CSV table of C-alpha atoms and ligand atoms in Angstrom, one decimal:
chain,number,residue,atom,x,y,z
A,1,MET,CA,-0.1,0.0,0.0
A,2,SER,CA,1.2,3.5,-0.9
A,3,ILE,CA,-0.3,6.4,0.6
A,4,HIS,CA,0.1,9.8,-1.2
A,5,ARG,CA,0.3,12.6,1.5
A,6,LYS,CA,-0.3,16.2,0.2
A,7,SER,CA,1.7,19.1,0.4
A,8,LYS,CA,0.0,22.2,1.2
A,9,HIS,CA,0.0,23.5,-2.4
A,10,GLU,CA,-1.6,20.3,-3.3
A,11,ILE,CA,-4.1,20.6,-0.5
A,12,ASN,CA,-4.8,24.1,-2.1
A,13,LEU,CA,-5.8,22.6,-5.5
A,14,MET,CA,-7.5,19.8,-4.1
A,15,LYS,CA,-9.8,22.6,-2.3
A,16,GLN,CA,-10.4,24.1,-5.4
A,17,ALA,CA,-11.5,20.8,-6.9
A,18,GLY,CA,-13.5,20.4,-3.9
A,19,ASN,CA,-15.2,23.8,-4.4
A,20,ILE,CA,-16.5,23.0,-7.6
A,21,VAL,CA,-17.6,19.5,-6.5
A,22,ALA,CA,-19.7,21.7,-4.1
A,23,LEU,CA,-21.1,24.2,-6.6
A,24,VAL,CA,-22.3,21.0,-8.7
A,25,HIS,CA,-24.1,19.8,-5.4
A,26,ALA,CA,-25.6,23.3,-4.8
A,27,ALA,CA,-27.2,23.2,-8.4
A,28,MET,CA,-28.2,19.5,-7.8
A,29,LYS,CA,-30.1,20.1,-4.7
A,30,ASP,CA,-32.3,22.9,-6.4
A,31,ALA,CA,-32.4,20.6,-9.5
A,32,VAL,CA,-33.7,17.6,-8.0
A,33,LYS,CA,-37.4,17.6,-8.5
A,34,GLU,CA,-40.2,15.5,-9.9
A,35,GLY,CA,-40.1,15.2,-13.7
A,36,VAL,CA,-36.4,16.0,-13.9
A,37,THR,CA,-34.6,13.2,-15.9
A,38,THR,CA,-31.0,12.0,-14.6
A,39,LYS,CA,-29.6,13.0,-18.0
A,40,GLU,CA,-30.7,16.6,-17.4
A,41,LEU,CA,-28.9,16.5,-13.9
A,42,ASP,CA,-25.9,15.2,-15.8
A,43,GLU,CA,-26.1,17.5,-18.6
A,44,LEU,CA,-26.1,20.6,-15.6
A,45,ALA,CA,-23.3,19.1,-13.9
A,46,TYR,CA,-21.0,19.1,-16.9
A,47,LYS,CA,-21.6,22.5,-17.7
A,48,ILE,CA,-20.7,23.7,-14.1
A,49,ILE,CA,-17.7,21.7,-14.1
A,50,LYS,CA,-16.4,22.8,-17.5
A,51,ALA,CA,-17.2,26.7,-16.7
A,52,ASN,CA,-14.8,26.3,-13.6
A,53,LYS,CA,-12.0,25.1,-15.6
A,54,ALA,CA,-12.1,21.6,-14.4
A,55,ASP,CA,-12.8,17.9,-15.9
A,56,PRO,CA,-15.6,15.7,-14.9
A,57,THR,CA,-13.4,12.9,-13.4
A,58,PHE,CA,-15.8,10.1,-13.7
A,59,LEU,CA,-16.4,10.6,-17.3
A,60,GLY,CA,-14.7,8.0,-19.3
A,61,TYR,CA,-13.2,6.4,-15.9
A,62,ASN,CA,-13.0,2.7,-16.9
A,63,GLY,CA,-15.5,3.7,-19.6
A,64,PHE,CA,-17.9,5.3,-17.2
A,65,PRO,CA,-20.2,7.0,-19.8
A,66,ALA,CA,-21.3,10.4,-17.7
A,67,THR,CA,-20.2,13.2,-15.5
A,68,ILE,CA,-22.3,12.1,-12.4
A,69,CYS,CA,-23.5,8.8,-11.0
A,70,THR,CA,-27.2,9.1,-10.5
A,71,SER,CA,-28.5,6.0,-8.4
A,72,VAL,CA,-32.2,6.3,-7.3
A,73,ASN,CA,-34.2,4.5,-4.7
A,74,GLU,CA,-32.7,0.9,-4.5
A,75,GLN,CA,-29.8,1.8,-6.7
A,76,VAL,CA,-26.7,2.1,-4.4
A,77,VAL,CA,-24.0,3.8,-6.5
A,78,HIS,CA,-22.8,4.0,-10.1
A,79,GLY,CA,-26.4,4.7,-11.8
A,80,ILE,CA,-25.9,5.7,-15.2
A,81,PRO,CA,-27.7,8.9,-16.0
A,82,SER,CA,-30.5,8.6,-18.7
A,83,ASN,CA,-33.2,10.1,-20.5
A,84,GLU,CA,-35.4,7.1,-19.5
A,85,VAL,CA,-35.1,7.8,-15.9
A,86,VAL,CA,-37.5,10.4,-14.7
A,87,LEU,CA,-37.8,11.6,-11.0
A,88,LYS,CA,-40.9,10.9,-9.2
A,89,ASN,CA,-42.4,12.2,-6.0
A,90,GLY,CA,-41.1,9.9,-3.0
A,91,ASP,CA,-37.8,8.8,-4.7
A,92,ILE,CA,-34.5,9.4,-3.4
A,93,ILE,CA,-31.4,10.0,-5.6
A,94,SER,CA,-27.8,9.6,-4.7
A,95,ILE,CA,-25.7,11.9,-6.6
A,96,ASP,CA,-21.6,11.3,-6.8
A,97,VAL,CA,-19.9,13.9,-8.4
A,98,GLY,CA,-16.0,13.9,-9.2
A,99,ALA,CA,-14.2,17.0,-10.6
A,100,THR,CA,-10.4,17.1,-11.5
A,101,PHE,CA,-8.7,20.7,-11.2
A,102,LYS,CA,-5.3,21.0,-12.2
A,103,GLY,CA,-4.3,17.4,-11.7
A,104,PHE,CA,-6.3,17.0,-8.4
A,105,VAL,CA,-9.8,15.3,-7.8
A,106,GLY,CA,-12.5,16.3,-5.4
A,107,ASP,CA,-15.1,13.4,-4.7
A,108,SER,CA,-18.4,14.0,-2.9
A,109,ALA,CA,-21.9,12.1,-3.0
A,110,TRP,CA,-25.1,13.3,-1.6
A,111,THR,CA,-28.5,11.4,-1.4
A,112,TYR,CA,-31.2,14.0,-2.0
A,113,PRO,CA,-35.3,13.6,-1.8
A,114,VAL,CA,-37.7,14.1,-4.3
A,115,GLY,CA,-40.6,16.0,-2.9
A,116,GLU,CA,-42.5,14.5,-0.5
A,117,ILE,CA,-40.6,10.9,0.8
A,118,SER,CA,-41.6,8.1,3.4
A,119,GLU,CA,-40.6,8.1,6.8
A,120,GLU,CA,-38.3,5.4,6.6
A,121,LYS,CA,-36.4,6.9,3.6
A,122,LYS,CA,-36.0,10.0,5.8
A,123,LEU,CA,-34.8,8.1,8.4
A,124,LEU,CA,-32.3,6.5,6.0
A,125,LEU,CA,-31.2,9.7,4.7
A,126,LYS,CA,-30.6,11.2,8.2
A,127,ALA,CA,-28.7,8.2,9.6
A,128,THR,CA,-26.4,7.9,6.4
A,129,GLU,CA,-25.5,11.4,6.9
A,130,GLU,CA,-24.8,11.0,10.5
A,131,ALA,CA,-22.6,8.1,9.7
A,132,LEU,CA,-20.6,10.0,7.4
A,133,PHE,CA,-20.0,12.8,9.8
A,134,ALA,CA,-19.2,10.1,12.7
A,135,GLY,CA,-16.5,8.8,10.2
A,136,LEU,CA,-15.4,12.1,9.7
A,137,GLU,CA,-14.6,12.8,13.2
A,138,HIS,CA,-11.8,10.3,13.2
A,139,MET,CA,-10.0,12.3,10.5
A,140,LYS,CA,-7.0,13.3,12.7
A,141,SER,CA,-3.5,12.7,13.1
A,142,ASN,CA,-2.7,9.7,15.1
A,143,ASP,CA,-6.1,8.5,15.1
A,144,LYS,CA,-7.0,5.2,13.3
A,145,LEU,CA,-8.8,4.5,10.2
A,146,GLU,CA,-10.4,1.8,11.8
A,147,ASN,CA,-12.2,4.0,14.4
A,148,ALA,CA,-13.7,5.8,11.4
A,149,ALA,CA,-15.0,2.4,10.1
A,150,GLY,CA,-16.1,1.5,13.4
A,151,ALA,CA,-18.0,4.9,14.0
A,152,ILE,CA,-20.0,4.2,10.7
A,153,GLU,CA,-20.9,0.5,11.7
A,154,ASP,CA,-22.1,2.1,15.0
A,155,VAL,CA,-24.6,4.5,13.6
A,156,ALA,CA,-25.6,1.9,11.0
A,157,LYS,CA,-26.3,-0.4,13.8
A,158,LYS,CA,-28.2,2.3,15.9
A,159,TYR,CA,-30.6,2.7,13.3
A,160,ASN,CA,-30.7,-1.1,12.0
A,161,LEU,CA,-29.7,-0.6,8.5
A,162,GLY,CA,-27.7,-2.8,6.1
A,163,ILE,CA,-24.0,-1.9,5.4
A,164,VAL,CA,-22.9,-2.3,1.8
A,165,ARG,CA,-19.8,-4.2,2.2
A,166,GLN,CA,-18.1,-4.6,-1.1
A,167,TYR,CA,-17.8,-0.7,-1.7
A,168,GLY,CA,-16.3,1.8,0.5
A,169,GLY,CA,-14.1,5.1,1.0
A,170,HIS,CA,-11.0,5.4,-0.5
A,171,GLY,CA,-7.8,7.9,-0.5
A,172,VAL,CA,-8.2,10.4,-3.1
A,173,GLY,CA,-6.2,13.3,-4.7
A,174,ARG,CA,-3.9,12.8,-7.6
A,175,VAL,CA,-6.5,10.2,-9.0
A,176,MET,CA,-9.7,9.0,-7.9
A,177,HIS,CA,-8.8,6.2,-6.1
A,178,GLU,CA,-5.8,5.9,-3.9
A,179,ASP,CA,-4.6,3.8,-1.2
A,180,PRO,CA,-6.1,3.2,1.5
A,181,PHE,CA,-9.3,1.7,0.9
A,182,VAL,CA,-12.1,2.3,3.5
A,183,PHE,CA,-14.4,-0.2,4.7
A,184,ASN,CA,-17.8,1.1,6.5
A,185,TYR,CA,-17.5,-1.5,9.2
A,186,ARG,CA,-14.4,-2.7,11.5
A,187,THR,CA,-12.1,-5.0,10.0
A,188,ASN,CA,-9.2,-4.6,12.3
A,189,ASN,CA,-7.1,-2.4,10.2
A,190,PRO,CA,-4.0,-0.9,11.9
A,191,LEU,CA,-3.6,2.2,9.7
A,192,VAL,CA,-2.8,5.1,11.6
A,193,LEU,CA,-3.7,8.4,10.0
A,194,MET,CA,-1.2,11.1,9.3
A,195,HIS,CA,-1.7,14.7,8.3
A,196,GLY,CA,-1.6,15.3,4.6
A,197,MET,CA,-3.6,12.4,3.9
A,198,THR,CA,-6.8,13.0,1.8
A,199,ILE,CA,-9.6,10.5,1.9
A,200,ALA,CA,-13.2,10.2,0.7
A,201,ILE,CA,-15.4,8.7,3.5
A,202,GLU,CA,-18.4,7.5,1.9
A,203,PRO,CA,-21.1,5.3,3.8
A,204,MET,CA,-23.7,3.4,2.0
A,205,LEU,CA,-26.4,2.0,4.1
A,206,ASN,CA,-29.6,0.3,3.3
A,207,LEU,CA,-33.1,0.2,4.7
A,208,GLY,CA,-32.9,-3.7,4.2
A,209,GLY,CA,-29.9,-6.2,4.0
A,210,ASP,CA,-26.2,-5.7,3.3
A,211,ASP,CA,-26.4,-7.7,0.2
A,212,VAL,CA,-26.0,-5.9,-3.5
A,213,ILE,CA,-25.8,-6.9,-7.0
A,214,VAL,CA,-24.4,-5.4,-10.2
A,215,LEU,CA,-27.1,-5.2,-13.3
A,216,ASN,CA,-26.6,-6.0,-16.5
A,217,ASP,CA,-25.2,-2.5,-17.6
A,218,ASN,CA,-22.0,-3.5,-15.8
A,219,TRP,CA,-22.3,-0.4,-13.7
A,220,THR,CA,-25.6,0.1,-11.5
A,221,VAL,CA,-25.3,-1.4,-8.0
A,222,VAL,CA,-29.0,-2.2,-6.3
A,223,THR,CA,-29.6,-3.8,-3.5
A,224,LYS,CA,-30.7,-7.4,-3.6
A,225,ASP,CA,-33.8,-7.0,-1.8
A,226,LYS,CA,-34.6,-3.8,-3.5
A,227,LYS,CA,-35.2,-1.8,-0.7
A,228,ALA,CA,-33.7,1.9,-0.6
A,229,SER,CA,-29.9,2.7,-0.2
A,230,GLY,CA,-28.4,6.1,1.1
A,231,HIS,CA,-24.8,7.5,0.1
A,232,PHE,CA,-23.0,10.7,1.5
A,233,GLU,CA,-19.8,11.5,0.9
A,234,HIS,CA,-17.3,13.9,1.4
A,235,THR,CA,-13.2,14.4,0.5
A,236,VAL,CA,-11.4,15.0,3.5
A,237,HIS,CA,-7.7,16.4,4.6
A,238,VAL,CA,-6.3,14.8,7.7
A,239,THR,CA,-4.8,17.3,9.9
A,240,ASP,CA,-3.3,17.6,13.5
A,241,GLU,CA,-6.5,19.6,14.5
A,242,GLY,CA,-9.0,17.2,12.7
A,243,PRO,CA,-10.8,16.9,9.5
A,244,GLU,CA,-10.5,19.3,6.9
A,245,ILE,CA,-13.5,19.0,4.7
A,246,LEU,CA,-12.3,19.6,1.1
A,247,THR,CA,-15.6,19.4,-0.9
A,248,LYS,CA,-17.5,22.0,0.5
A,249,LEU,CA,-17.9,25.7,-0.9
A,250,LEU,CA,-14.8,28.0,-0.3
B,301,LIG,MG1,-17.9,9.8,-5.2
B,302,LIG,MG1,-15.4,8.2,-3.7
């Protein structure tokens, strides 16, 4: 495993990349509504990223055909934007955004409600966001990655939610996926965090069981029991003082 710790200059570039990702999310929050297609959301995200002199990190990544991942209801991650997917009242949609600015990547996902959603979906979103921030709290020098994983696991258990096992967080910066991998549950990982590490924390929690499958498009990950899934992600810089979230507005 090789972990790239970032210099002050590199962190500054990552903040700019993260700011562009945050701009896209600010626009998504307003744009997500009944009747909108996920393709329209994708086009809007592309325009914002390009207008800010950055590149959509996901577009072409291992052949991914779009700027953002749009995962509706039981879709967990990696949903492909489409003219055929029209948002309906009561849906939830995870939007995952990556932007590369001057060679550095910001990566952040958020799950948005469409109109009025059920009480259980509200709980799912609240709990998954809580799990994200519980994990982020441990992004501090000399803390352990395992403590972040455990904090996420504990929130999932508190709300009796499934935890997606096959996907998780990751180092991020010069490329989208760097070491270390971040499980969303305890694995006895001995890694001690050091300042300069930049990590994407991204819990994916389910209203049903843990199990997921990949659809025939070879991208879209869905829950096996078709119950809804939530996904929240921030890119964070580990510092001696604690977490510095890089994917928020400057
Ligand atoms: Mg992401
Ligand atoms: Mg990520």
